[in-house]
Coordinates of C-alpha atoms and ligand atoms in Angstrom, one line a residue:
X1 CA 31.9 -52.9 -60.0
X2 CA 29.9 -51.5 -63.0
X3 CA 26.6 -49.8 -62.1
X4 CA 24.8 -51.5 -65.0
X5 CA 22.7 -54.6 -65.6
X6 CA 22.8 -56.7 -68.8
X7 CA 19.8 -58.8 -69.7
X8 CA 20.1 -61.5 -72.2
X9 CA 17.2 -63.0 -74.2
X10 CA 18.2 -66.6 -74.4
X11 CA 15.8 -67.2 -77.2
X12 CA 17.6 -64.8 -79.5
X13 CA 20.9 -64.2 -77.8
X14 CA 20.1 -60.4 -77.8
X15 CA 21.7 -58.5 -74.9
X16 CA 20.7 -55.1 -73.5
X17 CA 22.8 -53.2 -70.9
X18 CA 21.2 -50.4 -68.9
X19 CA 22.4 -48.3 -65.9
X20 CA 21.4 -49.0 -62.4
X21 CA 20.7 -45.7 -60.6
X22 CA 19.8 -45.7 -56.9
X23 CA 19.1 -49.4 -57.1
X24 CA 16.6 -49.0 -60.0
X25 CA 17.0 -49.9 -63.6
X26 CA 14.5 -48.8 -66.4
X27 CA 12.0 -51.3 -67.7
X28 CA 12.7 -50.0 -71.2
X29 CA 15.5 -52.5 -71.1
X30 CA 12.8 -55.2 -71.5
X31 CA 11.1 -53.2 -74.3
X32 CA 14.4 -52.9 -76.1
X33 CA 15.0 -56.6 -75.9
X34 CA 11.6 -57.5 -77.3
X35 CA 8.6 -55.0 -77.3
X36 CA 6.2 -57.9 -76.8
X37 CA 7.9 -59.1 -73.6
X38 CA 6.4 -58.0 -70.2
X39 CA 7.4 -58.4 -66.6
X40 CA 5.0 -60.2 -64.3
X41 CA 4.9 -58.3 -60.9
X42 CA 1.7 -58.7 -59.0
X43 CA 1.1 -56.1 -56.3
X44 CA 4.1 -54.1 -57.8
X45 CA 6.4 -55.8 -55.3
X46 CA 9.5 -55.1 -57.4
X47 CA 8.3 -52.1 -59.5
X48 CA 9.0 -48.4 -59.0
X49 CA 6.1 -46.8 -61.0
X50 CA 7.3 -43.2 -60.5
X51 CA 10.2 -41.0 -59.4
X52 CA 9.3 -39.1 -56.3
X53 CA 11.0 -36.4 -54.2
X54 CA 8.4 -36.3 -51.4
X55 CA 9.0 -39.0 -48.9
X56 CA 12.0 -41.1 -48.2
X57 CA 11.6 -44.4 -46.4
X58 CA 14.3 -46.9 -45.5
X59 CA 12.5 -49.9 -44.0
X60 CA 15.6 -51.7 -43.0
X61 CA 17.0 -48.8 -41.0
X62 CA 13.6 -47.5 -39.7
X63 CA 14.0 -44.1 -41.4
X64 CA 11.1 -41.9 -42.6
X65 CA 11.7 -38.4 -44.0
X66 CA 9.4 -35.8 -45.6
X67 CA 11.2 -33.7 -48.1
X68 CA 14.5 -34.6 -46.3
X69 CA 13.3 -33.8 -42.8
X70 CA 13.3 -36.7 -40.3
X71 CA 9.8 -37.5 -39.1
X72 CA 11.0 -37.2 -35.5
X73 CA 12.0 -33.6 -36.0
X74 CA 8.8 -32.7 -37.7
X75 CA 6.7 -34.3 -35.1
X76 CA 8.6 -32.5 -32.3
X77 CA 8.9 -29.1 -33.8
X78 CA 6.3 -28.5 -36.5
X79 CA 2.5 -28.2 -36.9
X80 CA 0.5 -30.2 -39.4
X81 CA -0.1 -27.1 -41.5
X82 CA 3.6 -26.5 -41.7
X83 CA 4.2 -30.1 -42.7
X84 CA 1.4 -29.8 -45.2
X85 CA 3.1 -26.8 -46.8
X86 CA 6.4 -28.7 -46.8
X87 CA 4.9 -31.7 -48.6
X88 CA 3.2 -29.6 -51.2
X89 CA 6.0 -27.0 -51.8
X90 CA 9.2 -28.9 -50.9
X91 CA 10.3 -26.3 -48.3
X92 CA 9.0 -25.4 -44.8
X93 CA 7.2 -22.1 -44.9
X94 CA 8.8 -18.8 -43.8
X95 CA 6.8 -17.0 -41.1
X96 CA 5.1 -14.8 -43.8
X97 CA 4.3 -17.8 -46.0
X98 CA 2.9 -19.7 -43.0
X99 CA 0.7 -16.7 -42.1
X100 CA -0.7 -16.6 -45.6
X101 CA -1.2 -20.4 -45.8
X102 CA -2.9 -20.6 -42.4
X103 CA -5.2 -17.7 -43.2
X104 CA -6.1 -19.3 -46.6
X105 CA -6.8 -22.7 -45.1
X106 CA -8.8 -21.1 -42.4
X107 CA -11.0 -19.2 -44.9
X108 CA -11.8 -22.4 -46.8
X109 CA -13.1 -24.6 -44.0
X110 CA -16.8 -24.1 -44.7
X111 CA -18.7 -26.5 -47.0
X112 CA -21.7 -25.7 -49.1
X113 CA -25.0 -25.9 -47.2
X114 CA -26.3 -28.6 -49.6
X115 CA -23.4 -30.9 -48.5
X116 CA -24.5 -30.9 -44.9
X117 CA -28.3 -30.6 -45.4
X118 CA -29.1 -32.6 -48.5
X119 CA -26.2 -34.8 -49.4
X120 CA -25.4 -36.2 -45.9
X121 CA -29.0 -36.5 -45.0
X122 CA -29.5 -39.0 -47.8
X123 CA -27.5 -41.6 -46.0
X124 CA -29.0 -44.4 -44.0
X125 CA -29.0 -43.5 -40.2
X126 CA -26.3 -46.1 -39.4
X127 CA -24.1 -45.5 -42.4
X128 CA -20.3 -46.1 -41.7
X129 CA -18.6 -42.7 -41.4
X130 CA -15.7 -43.8 -43.7
X131 CA -18.2 -44.9 -46.4
X132 CA -19.9 -41.4 -46.1
X133 CA -16.5 -39.7 -46.2
X134 CA -15.4 -41.4 -49.4
X135 CA -18.6 -40.3 -51.1
X136 CA -18.5 -36.8 -49.6
X137 CA -15.0 -36.2 -51.0
X138 CA -16.2 -37.1 -54.5
X139 CA -19.4 -35.1 -54.1
X140 CA -17.5 -32.0 -52.9
X141 CA -15.9 -31.7 -56.3
X142 CA -19.3 -31.2 -58.0
X143 CA -19.6 -27.9 -56.2
X144 CA -16.7 -26.3 -58.0
X145 CA -16.9 -25.8 -61.8
X146 CA -13.1 -25.1 -61.9
X147 CA -12.3 -28.5 -60.4
X148 CA -11.7 -30.0 -63.8
X149 CA -9.2 -27.3 -64.9
X150 CA -6.2 -29.2 -63.9
X151 CA -4.0 -27.8 -66.6
X152 CA -4.3 -24.4 -64.8
X153 CA -1.8 -24.1 -61.9
X154 CA -3.9 -21.5 -60.1
X155 CA -6.9 -23.8 -60.3
X156 CA -4.9 -26.7 -59.0
X157 CA -3.7 -24.7 -56.0
X158 CA -7.3 -23.7 -55.3
X159 CA -8.6 -27.3 -55.3
X160 CA -5.6 -28.3 -53.1
X161 CA -6.5 -25.6 -50.6
X162 CA -10.1 -26.5 -50.6
X163 CA -9.4 -30.2 -50.0
X164 CA -6.9 -29.6 -47.2
X165 CA -9.2 -27.1 -45.5
X166 CA -12.5 -28.9 -45.8
X167 CA -11.4 -32.4 -44.8
X168 CA -11.9 -31.9 -41.1
X169 CA -15.3 -30.4 -41.8
X170 CA -16.3 -33.4 -43.9
X171 CA -14.9 -35.8 -41.3
X172 CA -16.8 -34.3 -38.4
X173 CA -20.0 -34.0 -40.6
X174 CA -19.8 -37.8 -41.3
X175 CA -19.2 -38.6 -37.6
X176 CA -22.0 -36.5 -36.2
X177 CA -24.5 -37.8 -38.8
X178 CA -23.5 -41.4 -37.9
X179 CA -24.3 -40.8 -34.2
X180 CA -27.4 -38.6 -34.8
X181 CA -25.9 -35.3 -33.7
X182 CA -26.4 -32.0 -35.5
X183 CA -23.6 -30.5 -37.7
X184 CA -21.1 -28.1 -36.0
X185 CA -19.8 -25.2 -38.1
X186 CA -16.0 -24.6 -38.3
X187 CA -14.7 -22.1 -35.8
X188 CA -12.1 -20.1 -37.7
X189 CA -10.6 -18.7 -34.5
X190 CA -9.2 -22.1 -33.6
X191 CA -6.1 -23.9 -34.8
X192 CA -6.5 -26.7 -37.5
X193 CA -6.5 -29.6 -34.9
X194 CA -8.6 -27.6 -32.3
X195 CA -11.2 -26.7 -34.9
X196 CA -11.5 -30.4 -35.8
X197 CA -11.9 -31.5 -32.2
X198 CA -14.4 -28.7 -31.7
X199 CA -16.4 -29.8 -34.7
X200 CA -16.4 -33.4 -33.4
X201 CA -17.6 -32.6 -30.0
X202 CA -18.5 -28.9 -29.7
X203 CA -16.1 -28.5 -26.9
X204 CA -15.9 -24.7 -26.9
X205 CA -12.9 -22.6 -27.5
X206 CA -11.5 -22.5 -24.0
X207 CA -12.1 -26.1 -23.1
X208 CA -9.8 -27.9 -25.6
X209 CA -6.9 -29.2 -23.7
X210 CA -3.7 -28.0 -25.4
X211 CA -2.1 -31.4 -24.9
X212 CA -4.9 -33.1 -26.8
X213 CA -4.8 -30.4 -29.5
X214 CA -1.0 -31.1 -29.9
X215 CA -1.5 -34.9 -29.9
X216 CA -4.0 -34.6 -32.7
X217 CA -1.6 -32.4 -34.7
X218 CA 1.3 -34.9 -34.1
X219 CA -0.9 -37.8 -35.3
X220 CA -1.9 -35.7 -38.4
X221 CA 1.9 -35.1 -39.1
X222 CA 2.7 -38.8 -38.7
X223 CA -0.1 -39.8 -41.1
X224 CA 0.5 -37.1 -43.7
X225 CA 2.4 -39.2 -46.2
X226 CA 4.0 -42.6 -46.6
X227 CA 5.2 -42.7 -50.2
X228 CA 3.6 -45.3 -52.7
X229 CA 1.2 -47.1 -50.4
X230 CA -2.1 -48.5 -51.8
X231 CA -4.1 -45.3 -51.3
X232 CA -1.4 -43.0 -52.8
X233 CA -1.0 -45.4 -55.7
X234 CA -4.8 -45.2 -56.2
X235 CA -4.5 -41.4 -56.2
X236 CA -1.7 -41.5 -58.9
X237 CA -3.4 -44.2 -61.1
X238 CA -6.8 -42.4 -61.0
X239 CA -5.2 -39.0 -61.3
X240 CA -3.2 -40.1 -64.3
X241 CA -6.5 -40.1 -66.3
X242 CA -6.6 -36.3 -65.6
X243 CA -9.9 -36.5 -63.6
X244 CA -10.4 -33.8 -61.0
X245 CA -8.5 -34.2 -57.7
X246 CA -11.7 -34.7 -55.6
X247 CA -12.5 -37.8 -57.6
X248 CA -8.9 -39.0 -57.3
X249 CA -8.9 -38.3 -53.5
X250 CA -12.1 -40.2 -53.2
X251 CA -10.5 -43.2 -54.9
X252 CA -7.5 -42.9 -52.6
X253 CA -9.8 -42.8 -49.6
X254 CA -11.7 -45.8 -50.8
X255 CA -8.4 -47.7 -50.9
X256 CA -7.6 -46.6 -47.4
X257 CA -11.1 -47.9 -46.2
X258 CA -9.9 -51.5 -46.8
X259 CA -8.9 -53.5 -43.7
X260 CA -5.5 -54.4 -45.1
X261 CA -4.6 -50.7 -45.4
X262 CA -6.2 -48.2 -43.1
X263 CA -8.1 -50.5 -40.9
X264 CA -5.4 -52.1 -38.8
X265 CA -5.6 -49.9 -35.8
X266 CA -9.3 -50.9 -35.5
X267 CA -8.1 -54.5 -35.6
X268 CA -5.6 -53.8 -32.8
X269 CA -8.3 -52.5 -30.5
X270 CA -10.5 -55.6 -31.2
X271 CA -7.5 -57.9 -30.5
X272 CA -6.6 -56.2 -27.2
X273 CA -10.2 -56.3 -26.1
X274 CA -10.4 -60.0 -26.9
X275 CA -7.2 -60.7 -25.0
X276 CA -8.8 -59.0 -22.0
X277 CA -5.9 -59.1 -19.5
X278 CA -2.1 -59.3 -19.4
X279 CA -2.3 -62.9 -18.0
X280 CA -3.7 -64.0 -21.3
X281 CA -0.8 -62.5 -23.4
X282 CA 1.6 -65.5 -23.4
X283 CA -1.2 -67.9 -24.5
X284 CA -2.2 -65.4 -27.2
X285 CA 1.4 -65.1 -28.5
X286 CA 1.7 -68.9 -28.6
X287 CA -1.5 -69.0 -30.7
X288 CA -0.2 -66.4 -33.1
X289 CA 3.1 -68.3 -33.5
X290 CA 1.3 -71.6 -34.1
X291 CA -0.5 -70.0 -37.1
X292 CA -3.8 -71.2 -35.8
X293 CA -5.0 -67.9 -34.4
X294 CA -4.9 -64.4 -35.9
X295 CA -1.8 -62.4 -36.6
X296 CA -0.4 -60.0 -34.0
X297 CA -2.2 -57.0 -35.3
X298 CA -0.2 -53.7 -35.4
X299 CA 3.0 -55.7 -35.8
X300 CA 5.0 -56.2 -39.0
X301 CA 5.1 -54.1 -42.2
X302 CA 5.7 -54.7 -45.9
X303 CA 8.5 -52.1 -45.9
X304 CA 9.7 -51.7 -42.3
X305 CA 11.9 -54.5 -41.0
X306 CA 12.7 -52.4 -38.0
X307 CA 10.7 -50.5 -35.4
X308 CA 8.4 -48.2 -37.4
X309 CA 9.7 -44.7 -36.5
X310 CA 6.1 -43.5 -36.3
X311 CA 5.3 -46.1 -33.7
X312 CA 7.9 -44.7 -31.3
X313 CA 6.4 -41.2 -31.6
X314 CA 2.8 -42.5 -31.3
X315 CA 3.8 -44.5 -28.1
X316 CA 5.2 -41.3 -26.5
X317 CA 2.1 -39.3 -27.6
X318 CA -0.1 -41.9 -26.0
X319 CA 1.4 -41.2 -22.6
X320 CA 0.8 -37.4 -23.2
X321 CA -2.8 -38.1 -24.0
X322 CA -3.4 -40.4 -21.1
X323 CA -2.2 -37.7 -18.7
X324 CA -5.4 -35.8 -19.7
X325 CA -7.8 -38.6 -20.4
X326 CA -6.6 -41.2 -17.9
X327 CA -4.9 -44.4 -19.1
X328 CA -6.6 -46.5 -21.7
X329 CA -7.1 -49.8 -19.8
X330 CA -5.9 -51.7 -22.9
X331 CA -2.5 -50.0 -22.7
X332 CA -1.1 -52.6 -20.2
X333 CA -2.1 -55.4 -22.5
X334 CA -0.4 -53.7 -25.5
X335 CA 2.8 -53.1 -23.5
X336 CA 2.9 -56.7 -22.4
X337 CA 2.3 -57.9 -25.9
X338 CA 5.1 -55.7 -27.2
X339 CA 7.5 -56.9 -24.4
X340 CA 6.8 -60.6 -25.0
X341 CA 6.9 -60.3 -28.8
X342 CA 10.1 -58.3 -28.9
X343 CA 11.9 -61.0 -26.9
X344 CA 10.5 -63.9 -28.8
X345 CA 12.6 -65.5 -31.6
X346 CA 9.5 -65.9 -33.9
X347 CA 9.1 -62.1 -34.1
X348 CA 12.8 -61.3 -34.0
X349 CA 13.8 -63.6 -36.8
X350 CA 11.0 -62.3 -39.0
X351 CA 11.8 -58.7 -38.2
X352 CA 8.3 -58.0 -36.9
X353 CA 8.1 -54.8 -34.9
X354 CA 5.2 -52.5 -33.8
X355 CA 3.9 -50.4 -36.7
X356 CA 2.1 -47.0 -36.5
X357 CA -1.2 -48.8 -35.8
X358 CA -0.1 -50.6 -32.7
X359 CA -0.6 -47.6 -30.4
X360 CA -2.6 -45.1 -32.4
X361 CA -6.0 -46.8 -31.8
X362 CA -5.4 -46.6 -28.0
X363 CA -5.0 -42.8 -28.3
X364 CA -8.0 -42.3 -30.5
X365 CA -10.1 -44.4 -28.2
X366 CA -8.9 -42.5 -25.1
X367 CA -9.7 -39.2 -26.8
X368 CA -13.3 -40.5 -27.4
X369 CA -13.2 -41.4 -31.1
X370 CA -15.4 -44.4 -31.9
X371 CA -13.5 -47.2 -33.7
X372 CA -15.5 -46.5 -36.9
X373 CA -13.8 -43.1 -37.2
X374 CA -10.2 -44.5 -37.1
X375 CA -9.9 -44.7 -40.9
X376 CA -11.4 -41.3 -41.3
X377 CA -8.7 -40.0 -38.9
X378 CA -6.1 -41.5 -41.2
X379 CA -7.7 -40.1 -44.5
X380 CA -8.0 -36.6 -43.1
X381 CA -4.2 -35.8 -42.9
X382 CA -3.2 -38.2 -45.6
X383 CA -5.1 -36.0 -48.1
X384 CA -2.2 -33.6 -48.3
X385 CA 0.2 -36.5 -49.1
X386 CA -2.2 -37.6 -51.9
X387 CA -2.3 -34.1 -53.2
X388 CA 1.5 -33.7 -53.1
X389 CA 1.8 -36.9 -55.2
X390 CA -1.0 -35.7 -57.6
X391 CA 1.0 -32.4 -58.2
X392 CA 4.2 -34.3 -58.7
X393 CA 2.5 -36.7 -61.1
X394 CA 1.0 -33.9 -63.3
X395 CA 4.4 -32.2 -63.5
X396 CA 6.3 -35.4 -64.4
X397 CA 7.0 -35.6 -68.1
X398 CA 7.7 -39.4 -67.8
X399 CA 4.1 -40.0 -66.7
X400 CA 1.2 -41.0 -68.9
X401 CA -2.2 -42.6 -68.2
X402 CA -1.6 -45.7 -66.0
X403 CA -2.2 -48.7 -68.1
X404 CA -0.4 -51.9 -66.9
X405 CA -0.4 -55.0 -69.1
X406 CA -1.8 -58.4 -68.2
X407 CA -0.6 -62.0 -68.5
X408 CA -3.5 -63.5 -70.3
X409 CA -4.2 -67.1 -69.1
X410 CA -7.7 -67.7 -70.6
X411 CA -8.6 -69.9 -73.6
X412 CA -7.0 -69.1 -77.0
X413 CA -9.2 -68.6 -80.0
X414 CA -11.7 -71.4 -80.3
X415 CA -13.0 -72.9 -83.6
X416 CA -15.7 -70.6 -84.7
X417 CA -19.1 -71.9 -83.6
X418 CA -22.0 -69.4 -84.2
X419 CA -23.4 -68.5 -80.8
X420 CA -27.0 -69.1 -81.8
X421 CA -26.1 -72.5 -83.1
X422 CA -24.9 -73.7 -79.7
Ligands
ACO501 N1 1.9 -61.6 -36.6 C1 2.4 -62.8 -36.8 N2 3.2 -63.2 -37.8 C2 3.4 -62.3 -38.8 C3 2.8 -61.0 -38.7 C4 2.1 -60.6 -37.6 N3 1.6 -59.4 -37.5 N4 3.2 -60.3 -39.8 C5 3.9 -61.2 -40.6 N5 4.0 -62.4 -39.9 C6 4.8 -63.5 -40.4 C7 4.1 -64.3 -41.5 O1 3.3 -65.3 -41.0 C8 5.3 -64.8 -42.3 O2 5.8 -65.9 -41.6 P1 6.4 -67.2 -42.4 O3 7.6 -66.7 -43.1 O4 6.6 -68.2 -41.3 O5 5.3 -67.6 -43.3 C9 6.3 -63.7 -42.2 O6 6.0 -63.0 -40.9 C10 6.3 -62.7 -43.3 O7 5.0 -62.2 -43.5 P2 4.4 -61.7 -44.8 O8 2.9 -61.8 -44.8 O9 5.1 -62.2 -46.0 O10 4.8 -60.1 -44.7 P3 4.1 -59.0 -45.5 O11 5.2 -58.0 -45.7 O12 3.4 -59.5 -46.7 O13 3.0 -58.4 -44.6 C11 1.7 -57.1 -43.1 C12 3.0 -57.2 -44.0 C13 0.5 -57.3 -44.0 C14 1.7 -55.7 -42.5 C15 1.8 -58.1 -42.0 O14 3.0 -57.9 -41.2 C16 0.6 -58.1 -41.2 O15 -0.4 -58.8 -41.5 N6 0.5 -57.4 -40.0 C17 -0.6 -57.3 -39.2 C18 -1.6 -56.3 -39.8 C19 -1.1 -54.8 -39.6 O16 -0.7 -54.4 -38.5 N7 -1.2 -54.0 -40.7 C20 -0.8 -52.6 -40.6 C21 0.3 -52.4 -41.5 S1 0.8 -50.6 -41.4 C22 -0.3 -49.8 -42.3 O17 -0.9 -50.3 -43.3 C23 -0.5 -48.3 -42.0

């Protein structure tokens, strides 16, 4: 069977044949047929807008790999900082490389005093932490004159380091302001996740349970990248204008703020709370199936038509966390929901399985994070994924400023009537 596709323009009889490589064919075929012809593809459902060597995702088989490494192995054997290095550099670090990377990240955790004193103090007392976070990421860039020097590799590396290192500080700053608590400075003797937990709650060096520290790190690993989702696409589209990476990351974080993207685990907690007890689960499922109630939140995925591999790891991590915190009372409802849904033909026939959000909210809640922080907890580790894609974009000779076309459906030119004669 030839690995080509031939498109015929029936208006002119012109044919163009192009190769199909890895299931993709170039849209230049359409341009060759007729440069004024465009493809209509809302939400980019059938469009690959870039080549990428960062994350591999096979939704039918439930496979997720970063730079070729299965997510299961990374979650079991690596730390978030190792995974961050892998995503950015394509290889896991050697012990020496890791020591340097860790020490550099650790030395960049502090933020300018004006960020915490003047910038954050300007927010309304009940501002949403994610709204503050989006703005704080953009504001951070204004403190660095070299942020715009994106042609310079050393400057790019510097901004990446700053963004990765300062995200936990910004996240905890936004949280503590939103609940009226004073800022906690980074503690550079602590690991990346322990420092974050300490800045959230000022726990003290020796009181952070290593199981919670590890659970935080695993959740960071699971959220570090997920190829061309809405936030990453925002990062690439905005980054393609060659703006500084802080502004692009702020745009990506803004995309993540939306309930259709980063807000689903919050919706899961609300749903479980409303269901209230396992006796109500069958009735709730019937309501979902009838289409009259809400969807089963935390189930289904645009790409995964299989159990989301991250959900399996999150579920296991939940048990580790509950050993320390005590069980989240909503867990039994979640387990019952999963059991009922996975044996019901409605969900089986539509290939609806738990996604990463089904259990992650239960962990965050058990650890003491308020629901409003859930999206911030997603953005913090995802920053490294955004930055890996930003680097890849800038190095890709195929890329230009993003500029899709439109299908114009408004009125055509009207007869000329002078506006002031109307
Ligand atoms: N509960 C009940 N039915 C569902 C669900 C669900 N969670 N998800 C999809 N369906 C049904 C749809 O009603 C539709 O049924 P139909 O064919 O009878 O009309 C069918 O399954 C296909 O649904 P689509 O909306 O076409 O699937 P799509 O790929 O567009 O949606 C999405 C994916 C948005 C994630 C969807 O499954 C959903 O709304 N899930 C709940 C929200 C959620 O958990 N989001 C988090 C996603 S993961 C992340 O962003 C990190």
